[in-house]
PDB file of C-alpha atoms in Angstrom:
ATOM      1  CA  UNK W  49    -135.444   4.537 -94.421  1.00 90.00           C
ATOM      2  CA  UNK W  50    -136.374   1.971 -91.404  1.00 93.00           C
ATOM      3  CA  UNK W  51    -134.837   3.277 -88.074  1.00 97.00           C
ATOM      4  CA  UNK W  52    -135.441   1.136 -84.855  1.00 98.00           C
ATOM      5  CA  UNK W  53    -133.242   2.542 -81.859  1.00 97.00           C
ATOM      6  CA  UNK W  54    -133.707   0.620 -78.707  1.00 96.00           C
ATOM      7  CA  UNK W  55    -133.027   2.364 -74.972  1.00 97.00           C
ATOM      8  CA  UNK W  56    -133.507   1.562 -71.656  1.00 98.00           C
ATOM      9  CA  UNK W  57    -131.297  -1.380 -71.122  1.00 97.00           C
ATOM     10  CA  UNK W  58    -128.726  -1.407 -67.554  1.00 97.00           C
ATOM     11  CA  UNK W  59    -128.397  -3.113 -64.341  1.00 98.00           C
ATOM     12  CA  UNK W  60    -130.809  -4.269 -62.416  1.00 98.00           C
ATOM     13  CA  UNK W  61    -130.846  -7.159 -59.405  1.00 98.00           C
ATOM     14  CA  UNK W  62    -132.378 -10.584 -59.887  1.00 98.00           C
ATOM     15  CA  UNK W  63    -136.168 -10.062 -59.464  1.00 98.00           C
ATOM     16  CA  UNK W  64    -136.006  -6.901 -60.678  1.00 98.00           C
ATOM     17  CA  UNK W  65    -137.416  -4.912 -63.563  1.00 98.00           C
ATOM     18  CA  UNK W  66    -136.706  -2.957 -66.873  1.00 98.00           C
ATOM     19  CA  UNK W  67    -138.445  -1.626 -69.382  1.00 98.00           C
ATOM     20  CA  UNK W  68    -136.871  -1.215 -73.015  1.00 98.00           C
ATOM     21  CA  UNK W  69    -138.277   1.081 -75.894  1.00 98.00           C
ATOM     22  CA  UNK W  70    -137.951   0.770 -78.875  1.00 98.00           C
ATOM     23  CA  UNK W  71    -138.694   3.735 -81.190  1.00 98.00           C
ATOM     24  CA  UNK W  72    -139.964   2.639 -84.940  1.00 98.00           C
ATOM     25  CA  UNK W  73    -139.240   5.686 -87.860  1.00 97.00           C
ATOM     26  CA  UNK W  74    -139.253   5.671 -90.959  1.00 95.00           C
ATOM     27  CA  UNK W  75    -142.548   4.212 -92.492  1.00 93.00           C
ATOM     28  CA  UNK W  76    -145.899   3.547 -91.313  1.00 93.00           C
ATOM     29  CA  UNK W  77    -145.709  -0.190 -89.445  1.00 95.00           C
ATOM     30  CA  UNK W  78    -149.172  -0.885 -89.809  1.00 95.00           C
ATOM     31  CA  UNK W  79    -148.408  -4.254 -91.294  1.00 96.00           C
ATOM     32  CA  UNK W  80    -145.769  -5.085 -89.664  1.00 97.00           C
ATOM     33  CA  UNK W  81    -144.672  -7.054 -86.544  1.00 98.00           C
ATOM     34  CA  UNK W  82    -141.976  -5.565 -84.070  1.00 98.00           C
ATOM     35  CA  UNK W  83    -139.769  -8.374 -82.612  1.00 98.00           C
ATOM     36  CA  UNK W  84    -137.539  -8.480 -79.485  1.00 98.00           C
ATOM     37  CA  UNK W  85    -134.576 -10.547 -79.860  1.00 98.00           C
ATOM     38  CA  UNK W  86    -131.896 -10.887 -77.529  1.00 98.00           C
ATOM     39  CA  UNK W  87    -128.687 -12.539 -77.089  1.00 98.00           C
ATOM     40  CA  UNK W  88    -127.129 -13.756 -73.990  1.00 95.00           C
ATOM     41  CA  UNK W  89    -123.077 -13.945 -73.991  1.00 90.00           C
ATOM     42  CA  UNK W  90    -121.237 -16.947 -75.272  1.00 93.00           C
ATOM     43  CA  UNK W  91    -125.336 -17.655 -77.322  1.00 95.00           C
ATOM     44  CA  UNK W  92    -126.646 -17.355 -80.066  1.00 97.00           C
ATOM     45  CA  UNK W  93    -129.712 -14.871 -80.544  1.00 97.00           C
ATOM     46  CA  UNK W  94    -132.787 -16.214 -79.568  1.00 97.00           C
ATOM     47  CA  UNK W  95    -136.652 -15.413 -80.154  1.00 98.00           C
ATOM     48  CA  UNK W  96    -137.880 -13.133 -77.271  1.00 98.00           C
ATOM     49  CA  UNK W  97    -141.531 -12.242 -78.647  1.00 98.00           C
ATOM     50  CA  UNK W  98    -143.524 -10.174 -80.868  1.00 98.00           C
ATOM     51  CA  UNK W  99    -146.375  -7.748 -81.337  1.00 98.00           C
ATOM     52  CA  UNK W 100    -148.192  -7.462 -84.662  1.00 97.00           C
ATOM     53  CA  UNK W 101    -148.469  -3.486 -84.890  1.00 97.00           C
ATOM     54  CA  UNK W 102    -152.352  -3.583 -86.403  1.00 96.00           C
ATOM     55  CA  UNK W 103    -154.277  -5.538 -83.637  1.00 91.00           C
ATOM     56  CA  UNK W 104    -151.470  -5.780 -80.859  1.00 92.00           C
ATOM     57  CA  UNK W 105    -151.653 -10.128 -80.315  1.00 96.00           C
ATOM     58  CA  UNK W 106    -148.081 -11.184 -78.695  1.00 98.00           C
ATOM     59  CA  UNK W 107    -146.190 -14.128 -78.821  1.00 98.00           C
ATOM     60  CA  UNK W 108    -143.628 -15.108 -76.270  1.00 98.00           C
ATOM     61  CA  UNK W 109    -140.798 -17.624 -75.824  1.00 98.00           C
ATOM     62  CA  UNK W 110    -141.911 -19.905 -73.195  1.00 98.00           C
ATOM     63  CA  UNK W 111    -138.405 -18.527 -71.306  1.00 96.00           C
ATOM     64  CA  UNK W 112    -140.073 -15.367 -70.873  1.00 98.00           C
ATOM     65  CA  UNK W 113    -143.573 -15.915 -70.991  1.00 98.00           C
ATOM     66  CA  UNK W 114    -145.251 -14.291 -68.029  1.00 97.00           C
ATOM     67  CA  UNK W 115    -142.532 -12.467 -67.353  1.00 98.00           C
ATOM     68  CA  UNK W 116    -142.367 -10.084 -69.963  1.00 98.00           C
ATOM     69  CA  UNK W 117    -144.816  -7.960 -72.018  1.00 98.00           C
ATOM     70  CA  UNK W 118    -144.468  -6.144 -75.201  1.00 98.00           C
ATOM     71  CA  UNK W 119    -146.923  -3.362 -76.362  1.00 98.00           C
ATOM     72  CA  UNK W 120    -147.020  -0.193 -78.704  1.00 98.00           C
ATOM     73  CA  UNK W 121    -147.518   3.095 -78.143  1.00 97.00           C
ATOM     74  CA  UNK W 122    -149.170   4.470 -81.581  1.00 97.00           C
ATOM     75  CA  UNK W 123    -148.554   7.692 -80.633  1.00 96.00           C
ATOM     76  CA  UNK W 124    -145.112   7.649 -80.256  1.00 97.00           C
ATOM     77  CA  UNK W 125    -144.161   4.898 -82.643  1.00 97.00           C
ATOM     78  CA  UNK W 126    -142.977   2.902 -79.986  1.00 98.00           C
ATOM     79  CA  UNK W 127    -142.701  -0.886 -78.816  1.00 98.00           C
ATOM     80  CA  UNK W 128    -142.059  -1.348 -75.363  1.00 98.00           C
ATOM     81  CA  UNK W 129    -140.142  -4.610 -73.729  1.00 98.00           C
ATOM     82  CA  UNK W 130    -141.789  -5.013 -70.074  1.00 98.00           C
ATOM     83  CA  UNK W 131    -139.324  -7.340 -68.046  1.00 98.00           C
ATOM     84  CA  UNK W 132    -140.274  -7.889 -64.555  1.00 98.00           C
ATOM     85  CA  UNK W 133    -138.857 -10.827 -61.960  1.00 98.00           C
ATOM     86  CA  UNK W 134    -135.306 -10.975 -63.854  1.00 98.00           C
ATOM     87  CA  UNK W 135    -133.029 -13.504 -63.868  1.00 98.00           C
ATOM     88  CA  UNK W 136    -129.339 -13.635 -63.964  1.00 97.00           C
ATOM     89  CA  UNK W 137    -130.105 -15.162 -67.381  1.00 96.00           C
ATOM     90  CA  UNK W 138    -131.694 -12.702 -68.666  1.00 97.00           C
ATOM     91  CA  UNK W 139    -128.672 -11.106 -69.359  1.00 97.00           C
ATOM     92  CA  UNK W 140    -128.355 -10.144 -72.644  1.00 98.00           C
ATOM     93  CA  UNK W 141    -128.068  -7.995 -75.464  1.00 98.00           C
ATOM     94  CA  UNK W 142    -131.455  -6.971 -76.268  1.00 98.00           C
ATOM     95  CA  UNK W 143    -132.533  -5.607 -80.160  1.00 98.00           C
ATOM     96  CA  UNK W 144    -135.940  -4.875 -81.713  1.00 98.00           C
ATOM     97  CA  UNK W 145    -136.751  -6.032 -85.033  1.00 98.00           C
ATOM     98  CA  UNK W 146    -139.399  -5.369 -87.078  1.00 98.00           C
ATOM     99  CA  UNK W 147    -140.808  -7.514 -90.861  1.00 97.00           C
ATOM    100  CA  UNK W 148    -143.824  -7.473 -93.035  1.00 95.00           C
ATOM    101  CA  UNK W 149    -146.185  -9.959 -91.532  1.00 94.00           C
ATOM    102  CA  UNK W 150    -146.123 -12.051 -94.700  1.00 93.00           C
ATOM    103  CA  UNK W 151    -142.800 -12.883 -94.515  1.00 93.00           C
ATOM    104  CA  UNK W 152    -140.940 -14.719 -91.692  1.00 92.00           C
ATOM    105  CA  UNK W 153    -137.655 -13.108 -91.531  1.00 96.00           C
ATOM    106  CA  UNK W 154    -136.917  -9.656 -90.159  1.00 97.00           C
ATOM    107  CA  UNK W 155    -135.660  -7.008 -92.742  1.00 96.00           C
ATOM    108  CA  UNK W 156    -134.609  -4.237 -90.140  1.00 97.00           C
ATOM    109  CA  UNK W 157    -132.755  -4.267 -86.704  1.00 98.00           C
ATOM    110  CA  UNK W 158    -131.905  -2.014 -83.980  1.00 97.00           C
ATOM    111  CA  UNK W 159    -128.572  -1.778 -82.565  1.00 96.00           C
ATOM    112  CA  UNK W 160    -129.486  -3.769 -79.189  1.00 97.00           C
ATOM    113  CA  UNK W 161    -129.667  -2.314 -75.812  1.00 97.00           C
ATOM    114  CA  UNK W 162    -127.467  -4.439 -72.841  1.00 98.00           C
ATOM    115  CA  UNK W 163    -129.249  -5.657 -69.989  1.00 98.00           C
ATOM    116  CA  UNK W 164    -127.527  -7.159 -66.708  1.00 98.00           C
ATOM    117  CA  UNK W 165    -129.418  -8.587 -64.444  1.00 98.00           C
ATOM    118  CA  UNK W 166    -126.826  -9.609 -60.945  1.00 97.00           C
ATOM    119  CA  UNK W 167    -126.410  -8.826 -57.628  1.00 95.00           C
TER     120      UNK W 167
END
């Protein structure tokens, strides 16, 4: 059974940084990719980025691009959400996801992690 539980989320002031983890269980990933989603109040959820667990290429929204970074630790089975000069709209609910890299939509979720980023 797929278990993705997500940590690190909080408060943190505009330009600040985070750094949410996302531990994977369950199965190996190996051909998978681990998604961040998030979804900011009043929104719908929106595309963050992705890693592909075998080969570690990324993809980012352009809202985040350069300001964020996702990466894997093997050895602890976990994906990592890098968030550095935040933004008041930022703010969000933030869950990991995780599919088969054949398919396009994502089979397991975490329960999301909230992030505030204000002054």
């Amino acid at each position: 059974q797929v278990q993705l539980v997500e940590s690190g989320g909080g408060w943190v002031q505009p330009g600040g940084s985070l750094r949410l983890s996302c531990v994977a269980s369950g199965r190996t990933f190996s051909s998978y990719v681990m998604g961040w989603f998030r979804q900011r109040p009043g929104k719908e959820r929106e595309f963050v980025g992705d890693i592909r667990w075998s080969g570690g290429n990324t993809y980012y929204a352009d809202s985040v691009k350069g300001r964020f970074t996702i990466s894997i630790d093997y050895a602890k089975n976990t994906v990592y959400l890098q968030m550095n000069s935040l933004k008041p709209e930022d703010t969000a609910v933030y869950s990991c996801a995780a599919r088969l890299d054949r398919y396009v939509d994502y089979s397991y979720w975490g329960q999301g992690t909230q992030v505030t980023v204000s002054s």
